[in-house]
CSV table of C-alpha atoms and ligand atoms in Angstrom, one decimal:
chain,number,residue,atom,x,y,z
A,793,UNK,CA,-56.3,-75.7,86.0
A,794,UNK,CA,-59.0,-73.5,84.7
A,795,UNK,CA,-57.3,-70.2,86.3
A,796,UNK,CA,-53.6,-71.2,85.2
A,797,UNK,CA,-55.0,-72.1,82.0
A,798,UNK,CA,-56.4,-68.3,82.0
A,799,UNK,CA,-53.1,-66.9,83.0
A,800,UNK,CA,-50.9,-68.7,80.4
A,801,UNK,CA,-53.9,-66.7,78.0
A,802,UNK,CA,-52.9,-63.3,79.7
A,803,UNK,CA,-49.3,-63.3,79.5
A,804,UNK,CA,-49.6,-64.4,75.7
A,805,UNK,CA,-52.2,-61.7,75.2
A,806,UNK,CA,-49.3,-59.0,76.9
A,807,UNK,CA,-46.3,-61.0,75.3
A,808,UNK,CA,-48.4,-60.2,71.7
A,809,UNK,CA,-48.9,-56.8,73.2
A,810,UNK,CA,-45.6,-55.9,73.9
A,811,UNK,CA,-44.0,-57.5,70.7
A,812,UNK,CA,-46.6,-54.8,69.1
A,813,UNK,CA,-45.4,-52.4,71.0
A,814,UNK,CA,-41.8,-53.0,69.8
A,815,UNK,CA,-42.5,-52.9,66.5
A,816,UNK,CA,-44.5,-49.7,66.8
A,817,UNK,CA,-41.3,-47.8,68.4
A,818,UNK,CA,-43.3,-46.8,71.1
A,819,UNK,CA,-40.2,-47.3,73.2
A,820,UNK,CA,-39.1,-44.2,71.7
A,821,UNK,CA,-40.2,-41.2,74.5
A,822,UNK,CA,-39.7,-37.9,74.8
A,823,UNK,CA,-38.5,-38.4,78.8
A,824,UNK,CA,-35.8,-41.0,77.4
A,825,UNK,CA,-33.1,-38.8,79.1
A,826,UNK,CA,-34.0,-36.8,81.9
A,827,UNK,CA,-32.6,-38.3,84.6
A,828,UNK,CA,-29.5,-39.7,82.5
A,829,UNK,CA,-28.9,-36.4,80.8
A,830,UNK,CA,-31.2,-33.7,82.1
A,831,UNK,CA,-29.3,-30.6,80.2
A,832,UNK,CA,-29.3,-32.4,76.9
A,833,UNK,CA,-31.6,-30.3,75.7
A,834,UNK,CA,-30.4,-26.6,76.5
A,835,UNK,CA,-26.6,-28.1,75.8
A,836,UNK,CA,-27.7,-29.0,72.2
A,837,UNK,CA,-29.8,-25.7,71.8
A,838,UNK,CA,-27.2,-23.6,72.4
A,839,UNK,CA,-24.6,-25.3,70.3
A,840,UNK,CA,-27.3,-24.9,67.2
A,841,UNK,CA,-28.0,-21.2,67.8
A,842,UNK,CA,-24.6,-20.6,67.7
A,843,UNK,CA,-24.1,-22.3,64.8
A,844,UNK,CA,-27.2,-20.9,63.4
A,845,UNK,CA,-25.9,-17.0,64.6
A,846,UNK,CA,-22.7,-17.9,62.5
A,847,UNK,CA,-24.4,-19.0,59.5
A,848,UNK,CA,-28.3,-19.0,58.7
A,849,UNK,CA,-27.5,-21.8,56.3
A,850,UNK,CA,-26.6,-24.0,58.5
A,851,UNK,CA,-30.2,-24.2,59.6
A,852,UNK,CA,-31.0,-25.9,56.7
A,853,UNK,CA,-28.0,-28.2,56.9
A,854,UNK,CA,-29.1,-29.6,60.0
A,855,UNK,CA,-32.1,-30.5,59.2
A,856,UNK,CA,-31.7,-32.3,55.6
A,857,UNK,CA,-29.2,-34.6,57.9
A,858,UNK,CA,-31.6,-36.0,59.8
A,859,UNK,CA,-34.0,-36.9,56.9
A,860,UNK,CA,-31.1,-38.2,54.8
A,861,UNK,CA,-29.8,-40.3,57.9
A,862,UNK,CA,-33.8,-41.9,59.0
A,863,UNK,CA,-34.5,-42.6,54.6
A,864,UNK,CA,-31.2,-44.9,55.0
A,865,UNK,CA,-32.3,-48.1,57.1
A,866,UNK,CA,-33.6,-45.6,59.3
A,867,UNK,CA,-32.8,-42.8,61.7
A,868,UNK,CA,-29.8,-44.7,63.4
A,869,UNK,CA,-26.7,-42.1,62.6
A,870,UNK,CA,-25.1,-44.0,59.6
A,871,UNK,CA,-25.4,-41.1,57.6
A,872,UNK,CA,-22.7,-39.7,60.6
A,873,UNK,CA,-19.7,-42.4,59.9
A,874,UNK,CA,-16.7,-41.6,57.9
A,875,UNK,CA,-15.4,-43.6,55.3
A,876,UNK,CA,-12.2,-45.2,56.1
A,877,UNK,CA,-9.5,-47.6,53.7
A,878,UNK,CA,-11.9,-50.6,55.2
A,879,UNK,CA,-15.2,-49.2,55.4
A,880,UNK,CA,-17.7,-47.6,53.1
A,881,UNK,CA,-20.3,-45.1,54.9
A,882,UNK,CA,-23.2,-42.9,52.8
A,883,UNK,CA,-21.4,-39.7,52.9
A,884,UNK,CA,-20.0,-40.3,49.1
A,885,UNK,CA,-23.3,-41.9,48.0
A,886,UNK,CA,-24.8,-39.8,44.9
A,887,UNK,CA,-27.3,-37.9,46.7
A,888,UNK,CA,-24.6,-36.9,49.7
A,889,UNK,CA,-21.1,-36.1,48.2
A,890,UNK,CA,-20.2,-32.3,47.9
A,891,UNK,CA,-23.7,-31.0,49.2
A,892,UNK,CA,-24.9,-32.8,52.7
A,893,UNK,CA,-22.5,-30.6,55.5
A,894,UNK,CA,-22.5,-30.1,59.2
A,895,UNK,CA,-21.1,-33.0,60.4
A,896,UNK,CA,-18.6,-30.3,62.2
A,897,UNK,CA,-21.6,-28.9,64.1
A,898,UNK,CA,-22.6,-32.5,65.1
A,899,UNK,CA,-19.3,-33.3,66.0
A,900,UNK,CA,-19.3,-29.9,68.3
A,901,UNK,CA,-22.7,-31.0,69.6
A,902,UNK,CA,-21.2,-34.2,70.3
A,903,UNK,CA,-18.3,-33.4,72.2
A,904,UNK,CA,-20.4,-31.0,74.5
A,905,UNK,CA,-23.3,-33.6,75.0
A,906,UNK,CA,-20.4,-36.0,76.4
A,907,UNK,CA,-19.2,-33.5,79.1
A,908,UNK,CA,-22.4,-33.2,80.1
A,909,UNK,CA,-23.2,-36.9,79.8
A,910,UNK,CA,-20.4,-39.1,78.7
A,911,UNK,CA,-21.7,-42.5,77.3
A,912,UNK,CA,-25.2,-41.8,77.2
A,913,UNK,CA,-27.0,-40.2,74.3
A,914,UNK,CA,-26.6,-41.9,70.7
A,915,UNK,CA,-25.5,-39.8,67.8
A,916,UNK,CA,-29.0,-41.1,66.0
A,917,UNK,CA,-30.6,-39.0,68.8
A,918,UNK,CA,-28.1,-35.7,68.2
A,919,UNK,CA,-29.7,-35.2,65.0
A,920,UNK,CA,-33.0,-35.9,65.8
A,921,UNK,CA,-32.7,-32.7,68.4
A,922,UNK,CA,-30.8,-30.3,66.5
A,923,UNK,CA,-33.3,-30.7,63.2
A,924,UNK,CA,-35.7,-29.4,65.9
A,925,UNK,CA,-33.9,-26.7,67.4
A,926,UNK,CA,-33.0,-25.9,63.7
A,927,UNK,CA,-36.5,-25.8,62.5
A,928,UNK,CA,-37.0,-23.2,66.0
A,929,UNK,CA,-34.5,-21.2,65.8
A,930,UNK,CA,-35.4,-20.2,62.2
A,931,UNK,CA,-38.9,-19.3,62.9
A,932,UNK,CA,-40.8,-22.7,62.3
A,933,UNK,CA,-43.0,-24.7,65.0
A,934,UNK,CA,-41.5,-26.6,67.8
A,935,UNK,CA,-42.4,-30.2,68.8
A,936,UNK,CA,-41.4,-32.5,71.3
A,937,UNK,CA,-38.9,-34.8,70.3
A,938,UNK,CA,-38.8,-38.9,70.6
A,939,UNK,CA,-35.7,-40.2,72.4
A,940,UNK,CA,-34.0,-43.5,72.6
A,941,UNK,CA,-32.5,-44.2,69.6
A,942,UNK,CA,-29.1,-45.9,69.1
A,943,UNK,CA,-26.2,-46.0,66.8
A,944,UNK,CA,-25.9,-48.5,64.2
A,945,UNK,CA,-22.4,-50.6,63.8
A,946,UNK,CA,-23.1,-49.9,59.7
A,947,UNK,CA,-24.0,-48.0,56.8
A,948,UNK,CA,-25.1,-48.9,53.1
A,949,UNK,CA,-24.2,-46.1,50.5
A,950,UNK,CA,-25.9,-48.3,47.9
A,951,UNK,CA,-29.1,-48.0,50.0
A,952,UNK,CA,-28.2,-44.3,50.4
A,953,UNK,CA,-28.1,-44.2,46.4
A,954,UNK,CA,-31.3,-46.0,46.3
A,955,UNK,CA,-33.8,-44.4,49.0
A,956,UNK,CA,-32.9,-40.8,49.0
A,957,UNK,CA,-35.2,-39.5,46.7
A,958,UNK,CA,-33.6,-37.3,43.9
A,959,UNK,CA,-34.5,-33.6,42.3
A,960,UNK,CA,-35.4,-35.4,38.8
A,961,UNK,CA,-38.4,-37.5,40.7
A,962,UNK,CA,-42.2,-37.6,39.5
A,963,UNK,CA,-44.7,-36.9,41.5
A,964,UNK,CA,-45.4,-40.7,41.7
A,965,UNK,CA,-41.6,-41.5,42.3
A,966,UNK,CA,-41.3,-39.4,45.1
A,967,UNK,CA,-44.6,-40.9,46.5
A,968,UNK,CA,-43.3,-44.4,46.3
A,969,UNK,CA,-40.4,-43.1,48.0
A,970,UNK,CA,-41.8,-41.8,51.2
A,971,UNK,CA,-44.2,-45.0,50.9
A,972,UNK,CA,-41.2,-47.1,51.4
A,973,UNK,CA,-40.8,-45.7,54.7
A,974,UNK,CA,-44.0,-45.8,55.6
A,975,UNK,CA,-44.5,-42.3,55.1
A,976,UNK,CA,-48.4,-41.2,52.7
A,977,UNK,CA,-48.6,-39.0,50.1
A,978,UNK,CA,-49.1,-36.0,52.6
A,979,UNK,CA,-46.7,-36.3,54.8
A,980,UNK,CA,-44.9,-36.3,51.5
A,981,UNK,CA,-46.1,-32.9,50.9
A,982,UNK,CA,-45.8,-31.9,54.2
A,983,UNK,CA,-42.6,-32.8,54.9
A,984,UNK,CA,-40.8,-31.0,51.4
A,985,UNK,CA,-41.6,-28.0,53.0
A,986,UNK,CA,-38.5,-28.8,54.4
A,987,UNK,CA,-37.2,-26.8,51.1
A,988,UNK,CA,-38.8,-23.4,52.7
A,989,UNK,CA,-34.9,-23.1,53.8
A,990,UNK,CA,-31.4,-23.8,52.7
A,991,UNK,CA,-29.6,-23.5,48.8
A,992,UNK,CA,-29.2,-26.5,46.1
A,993,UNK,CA,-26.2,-26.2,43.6
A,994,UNK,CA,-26.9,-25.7,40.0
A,995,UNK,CA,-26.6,-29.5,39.2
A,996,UNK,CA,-29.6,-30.1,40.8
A,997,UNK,CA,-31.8,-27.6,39.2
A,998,UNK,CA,-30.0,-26.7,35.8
A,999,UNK,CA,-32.0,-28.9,33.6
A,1000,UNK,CA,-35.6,-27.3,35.3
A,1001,UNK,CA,-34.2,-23.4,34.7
A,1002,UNK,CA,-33.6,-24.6,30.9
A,1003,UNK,CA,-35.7,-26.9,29.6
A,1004,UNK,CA,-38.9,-26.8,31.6
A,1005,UNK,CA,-41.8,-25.3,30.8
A,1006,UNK,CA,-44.0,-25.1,33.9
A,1007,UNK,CA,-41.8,-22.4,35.3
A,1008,UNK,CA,-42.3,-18.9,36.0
A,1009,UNK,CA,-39.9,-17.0,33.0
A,1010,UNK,CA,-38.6,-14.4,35.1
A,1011,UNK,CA,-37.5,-16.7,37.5
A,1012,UNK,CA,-36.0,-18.7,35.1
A,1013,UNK,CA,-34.0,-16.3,34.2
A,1014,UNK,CA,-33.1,-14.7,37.1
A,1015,UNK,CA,-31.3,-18.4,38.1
A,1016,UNK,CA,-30.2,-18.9,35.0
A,1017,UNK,CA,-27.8,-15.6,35.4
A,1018,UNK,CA,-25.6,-17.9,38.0
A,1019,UNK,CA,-26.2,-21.1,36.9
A,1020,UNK,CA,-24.9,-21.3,33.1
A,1021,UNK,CA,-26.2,-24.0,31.1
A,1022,UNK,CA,-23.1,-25.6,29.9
A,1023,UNK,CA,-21.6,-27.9,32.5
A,1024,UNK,CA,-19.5,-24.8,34.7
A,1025,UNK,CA,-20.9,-23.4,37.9
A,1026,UNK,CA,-21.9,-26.8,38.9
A,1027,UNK,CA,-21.4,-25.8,42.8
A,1028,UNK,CA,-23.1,-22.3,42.3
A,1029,UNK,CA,-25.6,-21.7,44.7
A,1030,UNK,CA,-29.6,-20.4,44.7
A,1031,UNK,CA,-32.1,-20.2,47.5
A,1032,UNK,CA,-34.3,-23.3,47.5
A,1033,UNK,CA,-37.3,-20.8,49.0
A,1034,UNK,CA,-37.1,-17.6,46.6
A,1035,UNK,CA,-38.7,-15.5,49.3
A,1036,UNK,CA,-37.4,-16.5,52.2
A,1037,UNK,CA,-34.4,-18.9,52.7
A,1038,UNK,CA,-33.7,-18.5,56.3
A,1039,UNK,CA,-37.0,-18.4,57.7
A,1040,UNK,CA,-39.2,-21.3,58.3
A,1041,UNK,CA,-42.6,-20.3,56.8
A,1042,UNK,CA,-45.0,-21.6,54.1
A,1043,UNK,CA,-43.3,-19.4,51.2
A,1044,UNK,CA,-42.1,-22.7,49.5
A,1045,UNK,CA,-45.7,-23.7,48.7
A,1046,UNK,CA,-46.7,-19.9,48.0
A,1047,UNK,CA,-43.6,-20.4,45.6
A,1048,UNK,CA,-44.7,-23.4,43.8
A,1049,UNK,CA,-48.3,-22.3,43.2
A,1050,UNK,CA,-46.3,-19.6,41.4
A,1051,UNK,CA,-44.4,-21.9,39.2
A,1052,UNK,CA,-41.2,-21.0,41.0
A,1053,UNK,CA,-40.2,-24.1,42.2
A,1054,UNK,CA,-36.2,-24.8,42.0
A,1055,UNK,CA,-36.4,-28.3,41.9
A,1056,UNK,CA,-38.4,-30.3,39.3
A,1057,UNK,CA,-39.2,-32.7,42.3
A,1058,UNK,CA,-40.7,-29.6,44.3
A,1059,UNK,CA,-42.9,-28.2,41.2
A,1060,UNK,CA,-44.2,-31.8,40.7
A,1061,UNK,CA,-46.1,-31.2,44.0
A,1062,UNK,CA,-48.2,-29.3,41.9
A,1063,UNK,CA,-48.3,-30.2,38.3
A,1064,UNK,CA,-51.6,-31.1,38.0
A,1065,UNK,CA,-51.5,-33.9,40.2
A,1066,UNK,CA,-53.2,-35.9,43.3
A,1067,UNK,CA,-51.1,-33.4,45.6
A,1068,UNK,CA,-52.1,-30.1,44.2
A,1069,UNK,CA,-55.0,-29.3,46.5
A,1070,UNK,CA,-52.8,-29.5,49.5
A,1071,UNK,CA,-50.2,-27.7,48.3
A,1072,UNK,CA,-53.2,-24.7,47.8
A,1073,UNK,CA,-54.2,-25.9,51.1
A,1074,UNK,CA,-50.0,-25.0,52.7
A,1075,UNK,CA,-49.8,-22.0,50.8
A,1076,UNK,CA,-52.6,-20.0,52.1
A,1077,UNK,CA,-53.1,-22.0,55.8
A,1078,UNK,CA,-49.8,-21.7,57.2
A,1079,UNK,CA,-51.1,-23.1,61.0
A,1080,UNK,CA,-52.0,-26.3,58.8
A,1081,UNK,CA,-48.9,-26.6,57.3
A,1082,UNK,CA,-47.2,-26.4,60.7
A,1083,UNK,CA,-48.8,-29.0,62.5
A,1084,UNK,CA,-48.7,-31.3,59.5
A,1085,UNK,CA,-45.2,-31.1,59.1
A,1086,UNK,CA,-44.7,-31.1,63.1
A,1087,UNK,CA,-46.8,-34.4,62.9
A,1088,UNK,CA,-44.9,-35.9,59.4
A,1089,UNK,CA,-41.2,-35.3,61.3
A,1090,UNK,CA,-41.9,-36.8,63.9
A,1091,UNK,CA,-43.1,-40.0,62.4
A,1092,UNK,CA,-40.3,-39.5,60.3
A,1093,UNK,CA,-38.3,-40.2,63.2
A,1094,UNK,CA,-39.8,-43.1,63.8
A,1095,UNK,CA,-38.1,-45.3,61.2
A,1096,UNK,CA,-36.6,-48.0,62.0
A,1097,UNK,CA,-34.6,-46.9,65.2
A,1098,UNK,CA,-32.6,-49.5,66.9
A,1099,UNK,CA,-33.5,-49.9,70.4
A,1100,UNK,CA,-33.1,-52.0,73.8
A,1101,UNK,CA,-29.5,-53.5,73.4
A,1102,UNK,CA,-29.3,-53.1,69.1
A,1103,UNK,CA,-26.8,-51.1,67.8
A,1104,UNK,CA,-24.7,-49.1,70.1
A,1105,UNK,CA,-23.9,-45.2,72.0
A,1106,UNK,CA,-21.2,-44.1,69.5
A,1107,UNK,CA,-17.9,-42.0,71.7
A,1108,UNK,CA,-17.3,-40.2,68.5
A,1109,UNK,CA,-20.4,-39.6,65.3
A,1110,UNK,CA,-17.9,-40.3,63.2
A,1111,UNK,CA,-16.5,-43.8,63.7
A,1112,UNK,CA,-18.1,-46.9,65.7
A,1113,UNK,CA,-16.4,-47.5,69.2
B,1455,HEM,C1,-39.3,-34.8,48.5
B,1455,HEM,C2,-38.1,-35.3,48.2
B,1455,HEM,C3,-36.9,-34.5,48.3
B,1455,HEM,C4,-36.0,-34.3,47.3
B,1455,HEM,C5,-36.0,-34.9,45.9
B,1455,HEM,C6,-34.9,-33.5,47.8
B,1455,HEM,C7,-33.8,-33.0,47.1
B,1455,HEM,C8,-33.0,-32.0,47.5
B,1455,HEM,C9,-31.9,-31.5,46.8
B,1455,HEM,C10,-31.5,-31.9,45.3
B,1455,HEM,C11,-31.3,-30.5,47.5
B,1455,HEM,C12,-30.1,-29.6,47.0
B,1455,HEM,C13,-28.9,-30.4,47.2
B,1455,HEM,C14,-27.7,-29.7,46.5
B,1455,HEM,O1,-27.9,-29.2,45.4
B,1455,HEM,O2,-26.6,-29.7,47.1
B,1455,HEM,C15,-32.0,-30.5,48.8
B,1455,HEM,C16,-31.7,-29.6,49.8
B,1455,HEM,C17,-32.3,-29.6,51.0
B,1455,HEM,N1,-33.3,-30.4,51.4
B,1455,HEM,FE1,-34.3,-31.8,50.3
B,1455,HEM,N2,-35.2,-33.2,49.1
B,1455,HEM,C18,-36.4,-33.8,49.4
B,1455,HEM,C19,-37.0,-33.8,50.7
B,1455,HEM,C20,-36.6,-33.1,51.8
B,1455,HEM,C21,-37.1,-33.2,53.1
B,1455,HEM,C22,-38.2,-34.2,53.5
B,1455,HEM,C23,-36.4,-32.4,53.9
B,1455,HEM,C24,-36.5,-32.1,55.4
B,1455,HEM,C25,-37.6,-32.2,56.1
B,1455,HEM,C26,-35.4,-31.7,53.1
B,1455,HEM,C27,-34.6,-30.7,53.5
B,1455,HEM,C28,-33.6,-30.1,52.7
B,1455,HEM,C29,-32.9,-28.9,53.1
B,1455,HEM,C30,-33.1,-28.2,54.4
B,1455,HEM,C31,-32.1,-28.6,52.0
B,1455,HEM,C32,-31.0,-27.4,52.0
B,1455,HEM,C33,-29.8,-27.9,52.7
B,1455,HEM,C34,-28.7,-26.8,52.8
B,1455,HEM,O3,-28.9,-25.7,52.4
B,1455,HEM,O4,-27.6,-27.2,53.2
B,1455,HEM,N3,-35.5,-32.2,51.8
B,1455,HEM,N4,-33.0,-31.4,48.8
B,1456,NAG,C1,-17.4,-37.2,45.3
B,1456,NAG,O1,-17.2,-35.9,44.8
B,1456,NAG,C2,-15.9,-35.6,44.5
B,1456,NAG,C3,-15.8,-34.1,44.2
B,1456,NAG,O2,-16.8,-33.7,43.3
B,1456,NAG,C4,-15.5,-36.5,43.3
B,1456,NAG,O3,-14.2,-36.2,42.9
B,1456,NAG,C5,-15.6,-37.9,43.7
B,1456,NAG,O4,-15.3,-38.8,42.6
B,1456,NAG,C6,-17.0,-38.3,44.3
B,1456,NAG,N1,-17.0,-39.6,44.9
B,1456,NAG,C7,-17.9,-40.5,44.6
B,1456,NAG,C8,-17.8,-41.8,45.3
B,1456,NAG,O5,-18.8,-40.3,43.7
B,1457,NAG,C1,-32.2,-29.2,27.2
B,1457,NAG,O1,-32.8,-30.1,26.3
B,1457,NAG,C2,-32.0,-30.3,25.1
B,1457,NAG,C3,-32.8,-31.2,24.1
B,1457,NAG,O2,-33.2,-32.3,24.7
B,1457,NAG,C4,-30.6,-30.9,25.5
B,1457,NAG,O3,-29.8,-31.1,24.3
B,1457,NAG,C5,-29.9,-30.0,26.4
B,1457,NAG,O4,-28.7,-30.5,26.9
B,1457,NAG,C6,-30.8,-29.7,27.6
B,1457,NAG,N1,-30.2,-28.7,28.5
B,1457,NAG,C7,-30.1,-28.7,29.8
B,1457,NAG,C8,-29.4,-27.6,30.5
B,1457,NAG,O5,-30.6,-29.7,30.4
């Protein structure tokens, strides 16, 4: 009695564990695949250098998909699905239409993961990879990469309007932002320097090269040559790092410290602010600022993933099977 009473103690003690564990995503691992897809790795790497070998940019590309696919009810490959005359997906929310791309990359990526593997690796997990081997092959640190993610059945473009955080932000709107998924202040910080690659069209940064006042004046003006004030050139495009847009390096905290931030969101980082000391902190200690972001991406791809029998392993990224 004593002993069974003991035992029904235990198995609620590991039941509460593992429900813990569930809810912690620790079913996410980096050995997800390797016996169901052992050359998912160097199949994905090599369709990304490619890619990359064709057009720096795309770099850059890569990566914003993945945080603009985990900040939508988390990183399950909505952000992937097509719209259709019967379903709405998050590509033609605000934040996405006319600037996210790759989805052709992905899509390559795609069809050479299922030759390798046919049925095995979610779309969810495609982008979580290539951000990686983007982030590499441009110069930045390397991590190992949580696995097991699946693809969700849906997508919300007025949750894509809503969570994506926009270039008009405060400082304290884009740290309620990240706090929504669960992400502090830091990893905040940490994680913009995401913006040390890739371009942003004039709409996003006309109103900081005109009417802002804690910007350097001879960058202003340089950006202000191909991005006219009046409402043409909305597609024109500037370097979001200055310095060095294809290499992945601390130059877009150097940059801000400068006052030559393109967004307004990324000069907020240091405006006077709670985040300013780490932002002098990235821009002089650029080991820190690697294994800050290295730690902040992959908690990032943490959110939300849908696991065990949830959600699905998409044939195509585009459309649910
Ligand atoms: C902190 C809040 C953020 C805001 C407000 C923001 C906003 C933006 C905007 C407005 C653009 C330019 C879009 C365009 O004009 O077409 C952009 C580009 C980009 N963002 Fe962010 N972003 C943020 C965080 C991040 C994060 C966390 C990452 C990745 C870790 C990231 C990666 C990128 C990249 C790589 C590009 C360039 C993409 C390309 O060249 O195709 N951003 N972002
Ligand atoms: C997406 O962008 C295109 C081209 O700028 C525009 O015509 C269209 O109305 C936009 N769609 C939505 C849903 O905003
Ligand atoms: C700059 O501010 C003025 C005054 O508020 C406004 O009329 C103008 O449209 C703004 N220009 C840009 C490019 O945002």
């Amino acid at each position: 009695m004593a002993s069974s009473s003991s035992f029904m103690s235990l198995t609620i003690v590991a039941c509460l564990l593992l429900v813990s564990i569930c809810s912690t995503n620790a079913q996410l691992s980096t050995n997800f695949y390797s016996s169901s897809c052992p050359n998912l790795d160097s199949t994905v790497k090599s369709v990304v250098q490619s890619a990359i070998k064709k057009e720096a940019r795309m770099g850059a590309s890569l990566l914003r998909l993945f945080f603009h696919d985990c900040f939508v009810n988390g990183c399950d490959g909505s952000l992937l699905l097509d719209d259709t005359s019967t379903f709405t997906g998050e590509k033609m929310a605000k934040p996405n239409n006319g600037s996210v791309r790759g989805f052709e990359v992905i899509d390559q990526i795609k069809s050479a993961v299922e030759k390798a593997c046919p049925g095995v690796v979610s779309c969810a997990d495609i982008l979580a990879i290539t951000a990686r081997d983007s982030v590499v092959s441009l110069g930045g640190p390397t991590w190992n990469v949580k696995l097991g993610r699946r693809d969700a059945r849906t997508a919300s473009q007025s949750t894509a309007n809503n969570d994506i955080p926009q270039p008009t932000f405060s400082l304290s709107q884009l740290i309620s932002s990240f706090q929504k998924q669960g992400l502090s202040s830091s990893e905040m910080v940490a994680l913009s320097g995401g913006h040390t690659i890739g371009q942003a069209r004039c709409t996003s940064f006309r109103t900081r090269i005109y009417n802002e006042s804690n910007i350097n004046s001879a960058f202003a003006k340089t950006r202000q040559a191909n991005c006219p004030s009046t409402n043409t050139g909305d597609n024109n495009l500037a370097p979001l790092d200055v310095q060095t847009p294809t290499s992945f390096d601390n130059n877009y905290y150097k940059n801000i410290v400068n006052q030559k931030g393109l967004l307004h969101s990324d000069q907020q980082l240091f405006s006077g602010g709670s985040t300013n000391a780490l932002v002098q902190t990235y821009s002089s200690n650029p080991s820190r600022f690697s294994s800050d972001f290295v730690a902040a991406i992959i908690k990032m791809g943490d959110i939300k993933p849908l696991t065990g029998s949830n959600g699905e392993i998409r044939k195509n990224c585009r459309k649910t099977n």
